[in-house]
CSV table of C-alpha atoms and ligand atoms in Angstrom, one decimal:
chain,number,residue,atom,x,y,z
A,184,MET,CA,44.3,115.3,7.6
A,185,ARG,CA,46.8,117.2,9.7
A,186,VAL,CA,45.1,118.0,13.0
A,187,LEU,CA,46.1,120.3,16.0
A,188,VAL,CA,44.4,119.8,19.4
A,189,VAL,CA,44.6,122.8,21.7
A,190,GLY,CA,44.8,122.2,25.5
A,191,SER,CA,46.5,120.1,28.1
A,192,GLY,CA,44.0,118.2,30.2
A,193,GLY,CA,42.2,114.8,30.3
A,194,ARG,CA,39.7,116.1,27.8
A,195,GLU,CA,42.4,116.9,25.3
A,196,HIS,CA,44.1,113.5,25.8
A,197,ALA,CA,40.7,111.8,25.2
A,198,LEU,CA,40.3,113.9,22.0
A,199,CYS,CA,43.8,112.9,20.8
A,200,TRP,CA,42.9,109.3,21.6
A,201,ALA,CA,39.7,109.3,19.5
A,202,LEU,CA,41.3,111.3,16.7
A,203,ALA,CA,44.3,109.0,16.5
A,204,ALA,CA,42.0,106.1,15.8
A,205,SER,CA,40.7,107.8,12.6
A,206,PRO,CA,41.8,106.4,9.2
A,207,LEU,CA,41.6,110.0,8.0
A,208,LEU,CA,44.5,111.2,10.3
A,209,ALA,CA,47.9,111.8,8.8
A,210,LYS,CA,49.5,113.9,11.6
A,211,LEU,CA,48.4,114.9,15.1
A,212,TRP,CA,49.8,117.7,17.3
A,213,CYS,CA,48.7,118.9,20.7
A,214,ALA,CA,49.5,122.3,22.1
A,215,PRO,CA,50.7,122.3,24.8
A,216,GLY,CA,49.6,118.7,25.7
A,217,ASN,CA,50.7,116.4,28.5
A,218,ALA,CA,52.6,113.2,29.0
A,219,GLY,CA,49.6,111.2,27.7
A,220,THR,CA,49.1,113.2,24.5
A,221,ALA,CA,52.8,112.8,23.8
A,222,ASP,CA,52.2,109.1,23.2
A,223,LEU,CA,49.7,109.8,20.4
A,224,ALA,CA,50.6,113.3,19.1
A,225,GLU,CA,53.6,115.5,18.8
A,226,ASN,CA,53.4,118.0,21.7
A,227,VAL,CA,54.0,121.6,20.8
A,228,PRO,CA,55.1,124.1,23.5
A,229,ILE,CA,52.5,126.7,22.7
A,230,GLY,CA,50.0,127.8,25.4
A,231,ALA,CA,46.2,127.4,24.7
A,232,LEU,CA,45.8,131.2,24.9
A,233,ASP,CA,48.6,132.2,22.6
A,234,ILE,CA,46.4,132.7,19.6
A,235,ALA,CA,49.0,134.3,17.3
A,236,ALA,CA,51.5,131.5,17.9
A,237,LEU,CA,48.8,128.8,17.4
A,238,VAL,CA,47.7,130.4,14.1
A,239,ALA,CA,51.4,130.8,12.9
A,240,PHE,CA,52.0,127.1,13.8
A,241,ALA,CA,48.9,125.9,12.0
A,242,LEU,CA,49.9,127.9,8.9
A,243,GLY,CA,53.5,126.8,9.0
A,244,ASN,CA,52.6,123.1,9.3
A,245,GLN,CA,49.7,123.0,6.8
A,246,VAL,CA,47.2,122.1,9.6
A,247,ASP,CA,43.8,121.1,8.1
A,248,LEU,CA,41.8,121.2,11.3
A,249,VAL,CA,42.2,122.8,14.8
A,250,VAL,CA,40.3,121.2,17.7
A,251,PRO,CA,40.2,123.5,20.7
A,252,GLY,CA,39.5,121.9,24.1
A,253,PRO,CA,39.0,124.8,26.5
A,254,GLU,CA,36.7,127.8,26.1
A,255,ALA,CA,39.1,130.7,26.8
A,256,PRO,CA,40.8,130.7,23.4
A,257,LEU,CA,37.4,130.6,21.7
A,258,VAL,CA,36.1,133.5,23.7
A,259,ALA,CA,39.3,135.3,22.8
A,260,GLY,CA,38.8,134.7,19.1
A,261,LEU,CA,40.9,131.7,18.1
A,262,ALA,CA,38.3,130.4,15.6
A,263,ASP,CA,38.1,133.9,14.0
A,264,ALA,CA,41.8,134.2,13.6
A,265,LEU,CA,42.0,130.7,12.1
A,266,GLU,CA,39.2,131.4,9.7
A,267,THR,CA,41.0,134.6,8.5
A,268,ALA,CA,44.0,132.3,7.9
A,269,GLY,CA,41.9,129.8,6.0
A,270,ILE,CA,42.1,127.0,8.5
A,271,ARG,CA,39.2,125.0,9.8
A,272,CYS,CA,38.4,125.2,13.5
A,273,CYS,CA,35.9,123.0,15.2
A,274,GLY,CA,34.8,125.7,17.6
A,275,PRO,CA,32.7,128.8,17.5
A,276,SER,CA,33.6,132.4,16.6
A,277,ALA,CA,34.1,134.9,19.5
A,278,ALA,CA,30.7,136.3,18.8
A,279,ALA,CA,29.0,132.8,19.2
A,280,ALA,CA,31.3,131.9,22.1
A,281,ARG,CA,29.6,134.7,24.1
A,282,LEU,CA,27.1,131.9,25.0
A,283,GLU,CA,29.8,130.9,27.5
A,284,GLY,CA,31.6,134.2,27.9
A,285,SER,CA,28.6,136.2,29.2
A,286,LYS,CA,25.6,135.1,31.3
A,287,THR,CA,23.6,138.1,30.3
A,288,PHE,CA,24.1,137.4,26.6
A,289,THR,CA,22.8,133.8,27.1
A,290,LYS,CA,19.8,134.9,29.2
A,291,GLU,CA,18.8,137.5,26.6
A,292,LEU,CA,19.2,134.9,23.8
A,293,CYS,CA,17.0,132.5,25.8
A,294,ASP,CA,14.3,135.1,26.1
A,295,ALA,CA,14.5,136.0,22.4
A,296,ALA,CA,14.3,132.4,21.3
A,297,GLY,CA,11.8,131.2,23.8
A,298,ILE,CA,14.2,128.8,25.5
A,299,PRO,CA,13.1,127.6,29.0
A,300,THR,CA,15.5,128.8,31.7
A,301,ALA,CA,15.4,130.2,35.2
A,302,LEU,CA,13.8,133.7,35.6
A,303,TRP,CA,16.6,136.2,35.9
A,304,GLU,CA,17.6,139.8,36.3
A,305,ARG,CA,20.9,141.6,35.6
A,306,PHE,CA,22.6,144.1,38.0
A,307,ASP,CA,25.5,146.5,37.5
A,308,ASP,CA,25.0,147.9,41.0
A,309,ALA,CA,25.5,146.1,44.3
A,310,ALA,CA,22.9,148.1,46.2
A,311,ALA,CA,20.2,147.3,43.6
A,312,ALA,CA,21.2,143.6,43.7
A,313,ARG,CA,21.0,143.5,47.5
A,314,ALA,CA,17.5,145.2,47.4
A,315,PHE,CA,16.3,142.6,44.8
A,316,VAL,CA,17.5,139.7,46.9
A,317,ALA,CA,16.0,141.1,50.0
A,318,LYS,CA,12.6,141.4,48.2
A,319,ARG,CA,12.8,138.1,46.4
A,320,GLY,CA,14.1,135.9,49.3
A,321,ALA,CA,16.0,132.6,49.2
A,322,PRO,CA,16.9,130.3,47.7
A,323,VAL,CA,18.4,132.3,44.9
A,324,VAL,CA,21.3,132.0,42.6
A,325,VAL,CA,24.0,134.7,42.2
A,326,LYS,CA,26.2,134.6,39.2
A,327,ALA,CA,29.1,136.7,38.0
A,328,ASP,CA,28.4,137.8,34.4
A,329,GLY,CA,31.8,136.9,32.9
A,330,LEU,CA,34.1,133.9,32.6
A,331,ALA,CA,35.1,132.9,36.2
A,332,ALA,CA,36.7,129.5,35.8
A,333,GLY,CA,33.8,127.8,37.6
A,334,LYS,CA,34.0,130.1,40.6
A,335,GLY,CA,31.4,132.6,39.6
A,336,VAL,CA,28.2,130.9,40.8
A,337,VAL,CA,26.7,130.8,44.4
A,338,VAL,CA,23.5,128.9,45.0
A,339,ALA,CA,22.4,130.8,48.1
A,340,THR,CA,20.1,129.1,50.6
A,341,SER,CA,19.7,132.3,52.6
A,342,VAL,CA,19.4,136.0,51.9
A,343,ALA,CA,22.6,136.6,54.0
A,344,GLU,CA,24.5,134.1,51.8
A,345,ALA,CA,23.3,135.9,48.7
A,346,GLU,CA,24.3,139.2,50.1
A,347,THR,CA,27.8,137.9,50.8
A,348,ALA,CA,28.1,136.6,47.3
A,349,ILE,CA,27.1,140.0,45.9
A,350,THR,CA,29.7,141.7,48.1
A,351,ASP,CA,32.4,139.2,47.1
A,352,PHE,CA,31.7,139.5,43.4
A,353,MET,CA,31.0,143.2,43.0
A,354,GLU,CA,33.0,144.8,45.8
A,355,ARG,CA,35.8,142.5,46.8
A,356,GLY,CA,36.7,141.5,43.2
A,357,ARG,CA,36.7,137.7,44.0
A,358,VAL,CA,36.5,136.8,40.3
A,359,GLY,CA,38.0,140.0,38.9
A,360,ASP,CA,36.3,141.8,36.1
A,361,ALA,CA,33.9,138.9,35.6
A,362,GLY,CA,32.0,140.1,38.7
A,363,SER,CA,31.5,143.7,37.7
A,364,ALA,CA,28.0,142.7,36.6
A,365,LEU,CA,25.7,140.0,38.1
A,366,VAL,CA,22.9,137.8,37.0
A,367,ILE,CA,20.5,136.8,39.8
A,368,GLU,CA,18.3,133.9,39.1
A,369,GLU,CA,15.5,131.8,40.3
A,370,CYS,CA,16.7,128.5,41.9
A,371,LEU,CA,15.7,125.5,39.7
A,372,VAL,CA,14.9,122.2,41.3
A,373,GLY,CA,15.6,118.8,39.7
A,374,GLU,CA,18.3,116.5,38.4
A,375,GLU,CA,21.2,118.1,36.5
A,376,VAL,CA,22.5,116.6,33.3
A,377,SER,CA,25.0,117.7,30.6
A,378,LEU,CA,23.9,117.3,27.0
A,379,PHE,CA,26.4,117.7,24.1
A,380,ALA,CA,25.6,118.7,20.5
A,381,LEU,CA,27.9,118.8,17.5
A,382,CYS,CA,26.8,121.8,15.4
A,383,ASP,CA,27.5,123.0,11.9
A,384,GLY,CA,25.9,126.4,12.1
A,385,THR,CA,22.4,125.1,11.2
A,386,ASN,CA,22.2,121.4,12.2
A,387,ALA,CA,22.8,119.8,15.5
A,388,LEU,CA,23.7,116.1,16.2
A,389,PRO,CA,23.6,114.6,19.7
A,390,LEU,CA,27.2,114.0,20.9
A,391,GLY,CA,26.1,112.2,24.1
A,392,ALA,CA,25.1,113.1,27.5
A,393,ALA,CA,26.6,112.7,31.0
A,394,GLN,CA,26.3,113.5,34.6
A,395,ASP,CA,29.3,114.8,36.5
A,396,HIS,CA,30.3,115.1,40.1
A,397,LYS,CA,31.6,118.6,40.9
A,398,ARG,CA,32.2,118.4,44.7
A,399,VAL,CA,35.5,117.1,45.9
A,400,GLY,CA,34.0,114.8,48.6
A,401,GLU,CA,32.0,111.6,48.6
A,402,GLY,CA,28.3,112.0,48.7
A,403,ASP,CA,28.7,115.3,46.7
A,404,THR,CA,30.1,117.2,49.7
A,405,GLY,CA,32.9,119.8,50.2
A,406,PRO,CA,34.2,122.5,47.8
A,407,ASN,CA,33.5,122.7,44.1
A,408,THR,CA,36.1,121.5,41.7
A,409,GLY,CA,36.6,121.3,37.9
A,410,GLY,CA,35.0,117.9,38.2
A,411,MET,CA,35.9,114.7,40.0
A,412,GLY,CA,34.1,112.2,37.8
A,413,ALA,CA,31.3,111.6,35.3
A,414,TYR,CA,29.3,108.9,33.8
A,415,SER,CA,27.4,108.3,30.6
A,416,PRO,CA,24.6,107.9,29.6
A,417,PRO,CA,22.7,109.5,32.4
A,418,PRO,CA,19.6,107.3,33.2
A,419,ALA,CA,17.6,110.5,34.1
A,420,LEU,CA,17.8,111.8,30.5
A,421,THR,CA,15.3,109.6,28.7
A,422,PRO,CA,15.2,109.7,24.9
A,423,ALA,CA,12.0,111.7,25.1
A,424,LEU,CA,13.6,114.3,27.4
A,425,GLN,CA,16.7,114.5,25.2
A,426,ARG,CA,14.4,115.2,22.2
A,427,ALA,CA,12.6,117.8,24.2
A,428,ALA,CA,16.0,119.5,25.0
A,429,PHE,CA,17.1,119.4,21.4
A,430,ASP,CA,13.8,120.8,20.1
A,431,GLY,CA,13.3,123.3,22.9
A,432,ILE,CA,16.8,124.4,23.7
A,433,ILE,CA,19.6,123.4,21.3
A,434,ARG,CA,17.9,124.0,18.0
A,435,PRO,CA,16.3,127.3,18.9
A,436,ALA,CA,19.6,128.6,20.2
A,437,LEU,CA,21.3,127.7,16.9
A,438,ALA,CA,18.5,129.2,14.9
A,439,GLU,CA,18.7,132.5,16.9
A,440,LEU,CA,22.5,132.7,16.5
A,441,ALA,CA,22.2,132.0,12.8
A,442,ARG,CA,19.5,134.7,12.4
A,443,ARG,CA,21.8,137.2,14.0
A,444,GLY,CA,24.6,136.4,11.5
A,445,THR,CA,26.8,134.6,14.1
A,446,PRO,CA,26.2,130.9,13.4
A,447,PHE,CA,27.5,128.4,16.0
A,448,ARG,CA,30.0,125.8,14.7
A,449,GLY,CA,31.5,123.4,17.1
A,450,ILE,CA,30.4,121.7,20.3
A,451,LEU,CA,27.5,123.1,22.2
A,452,PHE,CA,27.2,121.9,25.8
A,453,ALA,CA,23.9,122.5,27.5
A,454,GLY,CA,23.8,122.2,31.3
A,455,LEU,CA,20.2,121.2,31.9
A,456,MET,CA,18.0,121.0,35.0
A,457,LEU,CA,15.3,118.3,34.5
A,458,THR,CA,12.5,120.1,36.3
A,459,ALA,CA,8.9,119.0,36.9
A,460,ASP,CA,8.1,121.3,33.9
A,461,GLY,CA,10.6,119.6,31.6
A,462,PRO,CA,14.3,120.4,30.8
A,463,LYS,CA,15.4,124.0,31.5
A,464,LEU,CA,18.7,125.5,30.6
A,465,ILE,CA,21.2,126.3,33.4
A,466,GLU,CA,24.0,127.3,31.1
A,467,PHE,CA,25.6,126.9,27.8
A,468,ASN,CA,29.3,126.0,27.3
A,469,VAL,CA,30.9,126.3,23.9
A,470,ARG,CA,33.2,123.2,24.1
A,471,LEU,CA,33.3,119.7,25.5
A,472,GLY,CA,33.5,119.2,29.3
A,473,ASP,CA,36.3,117.7,31.4
A,474,PRO,CA,35.8,115.0,32.7
A,475,GLU,CA,32.6,114.4,30.6
A,476,THR,CA,34.6,113.9,27.4
A,477,GLN,CA,36.6,111.1,29.0
A,478,CYS,CA,33.4,109.1,29.4
A,479,LEU,CA,31.7,110.2,26.2
A,480,LEU,CA,34.4,109.4,23.6
A,481,PRO,CA,35.0,105.8,24.7
A,482,ARG,CA,31.3,105.2,23.9
A,483,LEU,CA,31.6,106.7,20.4
A,484,GLN,CA,31.9,104.1,17.7
A,485,SER,CA,31.9,106.5,14.7
A,486,ASP,CA,35.0,108.3,13.4
A,487,LEU,CA,35.3,111.5,15.5
A,488,LEU,CA,37.5,113.2,12.9
A,489,ALA,CA,35.0,112.7,10.1
A,490,ALA,CA,32.2,114.1,12.3
A,491,LEU,CA,34.2,117.2,13.3
A,492,LEU,CA,35.1,117.9,9.7
A,493,ALA,CA,31.4,117.5,8.7
A,494,ALA,CA,30.6,120.1,11.4
A,495,CYS,CA,33.2,122.5,10.1
A,496,ASP,CA,32.0,122.1,6.5
A,497,GLY,CA,28.3,122.5,7.3
A,498,GLU,CA,27.5,118.9,6.3
A,499,LEU,CA,25.9,117.5,9.4
A,500,ALA,CA,22.4,117.2,7.9
A,501,ALA,CA,23.6,114.0,6.1
A,502,PHE,CA,25.6,112.7,9.0
A,503,ASP,CA,24.9,110.2,11.8
A,504,LEU,CA,26.9,109.0,14.8
A,505,ARG,CA,26.9,105.5,16.2
A,506,TRP,CA,27.4,104.7,19.9
A,507,ARG,CA,28.5,101.5,21.7
A,508,PRO,CA,25.9,100.1,23.9
A,509,GLY,CA,26.5,100.1,27.7
A,510,ALA,CA,27.9,102.7,30.0
A,511,ALA,CA,31.2,104.5,30.8
A,512,VAL,CA,32.4,105.9,34.1
A,513,ALA,CA,35.3,108.4,34.4
A,514,VAL,CA,37.0,108.7,37.8
A,515,VAL,CA,39.4,111.7,38.3
A,516,MET,CA,42.5,111.1,40.3
A,517,ALA,CA,43.7,114.4,41.8
A,518,ALA,CA,46.8,115.5,43.8
A,519,ARG,CA,46.3,115.6,47.5
A,520,GLY,CA,45.1,119.1,48.5
A,521,TYR,CA,43.0,119.7,45.4
A,522,PRO,CA,41.0,121.9,44.8
A,523,GLY,CA,43.2,124.0,47.2
A,524,GLU,CA,47.0,124.0,47.2
A,525,VAL,CA,48.2,120.7,45.8
A,526,ALA,CA,51.0,118.4,46.8
A,527,PRO,CA,54.3,119.1,44.9
A,528,PRO,CA,55.0,117.0,41.8
A,529,SER,CA,55.4,113.3,42.7
A,530,GLU,CA,56.0,110.1,40.8
A,531,ILE,CA,53.1,107.9,39.5
A,532,ARG,CA,53.6,104.2,38.9
A,533,GLY,CA,51.6,101.3,37.7
A,534,LEU,CA,49.9,102.9,34.7
A,535,ASP,CA,50.7,99.9,32.4
A,536,ARG,CA,49.1,97.5,34.9
A,537,ALA,CA,46.0,99.8,35.2
A,538,ALA,CA,45.7,100.1,31.4
A,539,SER,CA,45.6,96.4,31.1
A,540,VAL,CA,42.4,96.0,33.2
A,541,PRO,CA,39.7,94.9,30.7
A,542,GLY,CA,37.4,97.8,29.9
A,543,ALA,CA,39.7,100.5,31.3
A,544,GLN,CA,41.1,103.5,29.5
A,545,LEU,CA,43.5,106.0,31.1
A,546,PHE,CA,43.7,109.7,30.2
A,547,HIS,CA,46.3,112.1,31.5
A,548,GLY,CA,45.7,115.6,32.8
A,549,ALA,CA,48.4,117.4,34.7
A,550,THR,CA,51.3,115.0,34.0
A,551,ALA,CA,54.8,115.3,32.6
A,552,ARG,CA,57.8,113.0,32.1
A,553,ARG,CA,60.9,113.9,34.0
A,554,ASP,CA,64.1,111.8,33.7
A,555,GLY,CA,61.9,109.0,32.2
A,556,ARG,CA,59.5,109.0,35.2
A,557,LEU,CA,55.9,110.0,35.1
A,558,VAL,CA,55.1,112.8,37.5
A,559,SER,CA,52.0,114.9,38.5
A,560,THR,CA,52.2,118.6,37.7
A,561,GLY,CA,48.9,120.0,39.0
A,562,GLY,CA,45.5,119.3,40.5
A,563,ARG,CA,43.5,117.0,38.2
A,564,VAL,CA,46.2,114.5,37.2
A,565,LEU,CA,44.5,111.4,35.6
A,566,THR,CA,41.1,110.3,34.5
A,567,VAL,CA,40.5,106.6,34.7
A,568,CYS,CA,37.6,105.5,32.5
A,569,GLY,CA,35.8,102.2,32.8
A,570,THR,CA,33.4,100.8,30.2
A,571,GLY,CA,31.0,97.9,30.6
A,572,PRO,CA,27.4,96.7,29.9
A,573,ASP,CA,26.0,98.9,32.7
A,574,VAL,CA,27.2,101.6,35.2
A,575,ARG,CA,28.0,99.0,37.8
A,576,ALA,CA,30.3,97.1,35.4
A,577,ALA,CA,31.9,100.3,34.2
A,578,CYS,CA,32.5,101.4,37.8
A,579,ASP,CA,34.1,98.1,38.6
A,580,ALA,CA,36.5,98.4,35.6
A,581,ALA,CA,37.4,102.0,36.5
A,582,TYR,CA,38.1,101.3,40.2
A,583,ALA,CA,40.0,98.1,39.4
A,584,ALA,CA,42.3,100.3,37.2
A,585,VAL,CA,42.5,103.0,39.9
A,586,ASP,CA,43.6,100.3,42.4
A,587,ALA,CA,46.4,99.2,40.1
A,588,ILE,CA,47.9,102.7,40.2
A,589,ASP,CA,50.6,103.4,42.7
A,590,TRP,CA,50.5,107.1,43.5
A,591,PRO,CA,50.6,107.8,47.3
A,592,ASP,CA,50.0,111.6,46.7
A,593,GLY,CA,46.8,111.1,44.7
A,594,PHE,CA,43.2,110.6,45.7
A,595,CYS,CA,39.8,110.0,44.0
A,596,ARG,CA,36.2,109.8,45.0
A,597,ARG,CA,35.1,106.2,45.4
A,598,ASP,CA,31.4,106.9,44.6
A,599,ILE,CA,31.4,108.2,41.1
A,600,GLY,CA,28.1,107.0,39.4
A,601,TRP,CA,26.2,106.7,42.7
A,602,HIS,CA,23.2,108.6,41.4
A,603,ALA,CA,22.8,106.1,38.6
A,604,LEU,CA,23.5,103.1,40.9
A,605,GLY,CA,21.1,104.4,43.5
A,606,ARG,CA,18.3,104.3,40.9
A,607,GLY,CA,18.9,100.6,40.5
A,608,GLN,CA,20.1,101.1,36.9
A,609,GLY,CA,23.6,100.0,37.6
B,953,LIG,P1,26.9,127.4,36.0
B,953,LIG,O1,28.3,127.9,36.1
B,953,LIG,O2,25.9,128.4,35.5
B,953,LIG,O3,26.7,126.0,35.4
B,953,LIG,O4,26.5,127.1,37.5
B,953,LIG,C1,27.2,126.2,38.3
B,953,LIG,C2,26.3,125.3,39.1
B,953,LIG,O5,25.4,126.0,39.9
B,953,LIG,C3,25.4,124.5,38.1
B,953,LIG,O6,26.0,123.3,37.7
B,953,LIG,C4,24.2,124.2,39.0
B,953,LIG,O7,24.4,123.1,39.9
B,953,LIG,C5,24.1,125.4,39.9
B,953,LIG,N1,23.1,126.4,39.3
B,953,LIG,C6,23.3,127.4,38.4
B,953,LIG,N2,22.2,128.0,38.1
B,953,LIG,C7,21.2,127.4,38.9
B,953,LIG,C8,19.8,127.7,39.0
B,953,LIG,N3,19.2,128.7,38.4
B,953,LIG,N4,19.1,126.9,39.8
B,953,LIG,C9,19.7,125.9,40.5
B,953,LIG,N5,21.0,125.6,40.4
B,953,LIG,C10,21.8,126.4,39.6
């Protein structure tokens, strides 16, 4: 199999790492990739959003399977363009990717399919949105309808905060066009987990679950980020709750999309709130998460490439995945200043020493090689994953590897996994 991975972060490095272990693989490319993917795949200088160039490359190089990491190319129609060209893509069509591209679309789908989610209302008009919030009171959640790179949600603890969010999104253009319509929601209470499902249009197979840490600071404080760490499996998601989420959320969503003639193929990521009334959907994403992938794939024992092909070919009914026992913890190392303006590129040393820590696996994000040296090129630079029999052991492996890395301009949170450890399940 000749495979092209699309993207350039830690998620894509982890995908390349898992795919490279497959006996089915003949050739691997990554577009555009990073210094880590370059060790496993041939990096191709094509941006993840350049759909025409990706399709032309795939055609010209007899690619059998394209594996997109990020959502933006899927929302923009990468899977459709590849299908027209006769190339498999393990990701949904633009029509099915609206699950991530439009909050209104997802909320309407939830209502149509009876999927439990927060009560909601849509607004195209700021005055009406303000009146609704004034009447409803706080806490309340204000969301930009479109794709906003993680910046489109405000969980407002006061009416004033909700009003500011409405003004920022609808009148100050804080997230551009994505904020021209809003969804305002009931605030759910509970523990949050991410559940992943590999889907073939009809069938869904669990692809693991994780909990992530979105805030930059220890104790889950400070500004939101793309993710500072994650661990898997999350103790809060018991097997019974996972079944409830598959039966009540994932499968009904697949059935509704299939009924509409827009079946979902690829990876469906359900952000869940485990409420007193059972799991409720916060959001769907149409791809793997970063850094969740970096702690999911080291736990996967089965051949990832075979599983992705089965999903593309509608053959998941007869498929099963095996997982390694134990836990994995992924710690993100970011450049100083992240998630604001980051330190300029600087050299990172000691990766070989870090990689030799038992149970540790390193994934690159924003890295490049310049004059033979490894340098940072952006915000989230490395993910250091530790595995072990439990979360405590996995944390110890991850942080032993972090401590072996010599990068004065980098930082990480030292408390990834604290929810699980605090439960005494470490
Ligand atoms: P989203 O982009 O929809 O995942 O929202 C980002 C974050 O906002 C989620 O991970 C939750 O922590 C929080 N959030 C979103 N919707 C709700 C809700 N209805 N109730 C409570 N928290 C929410």
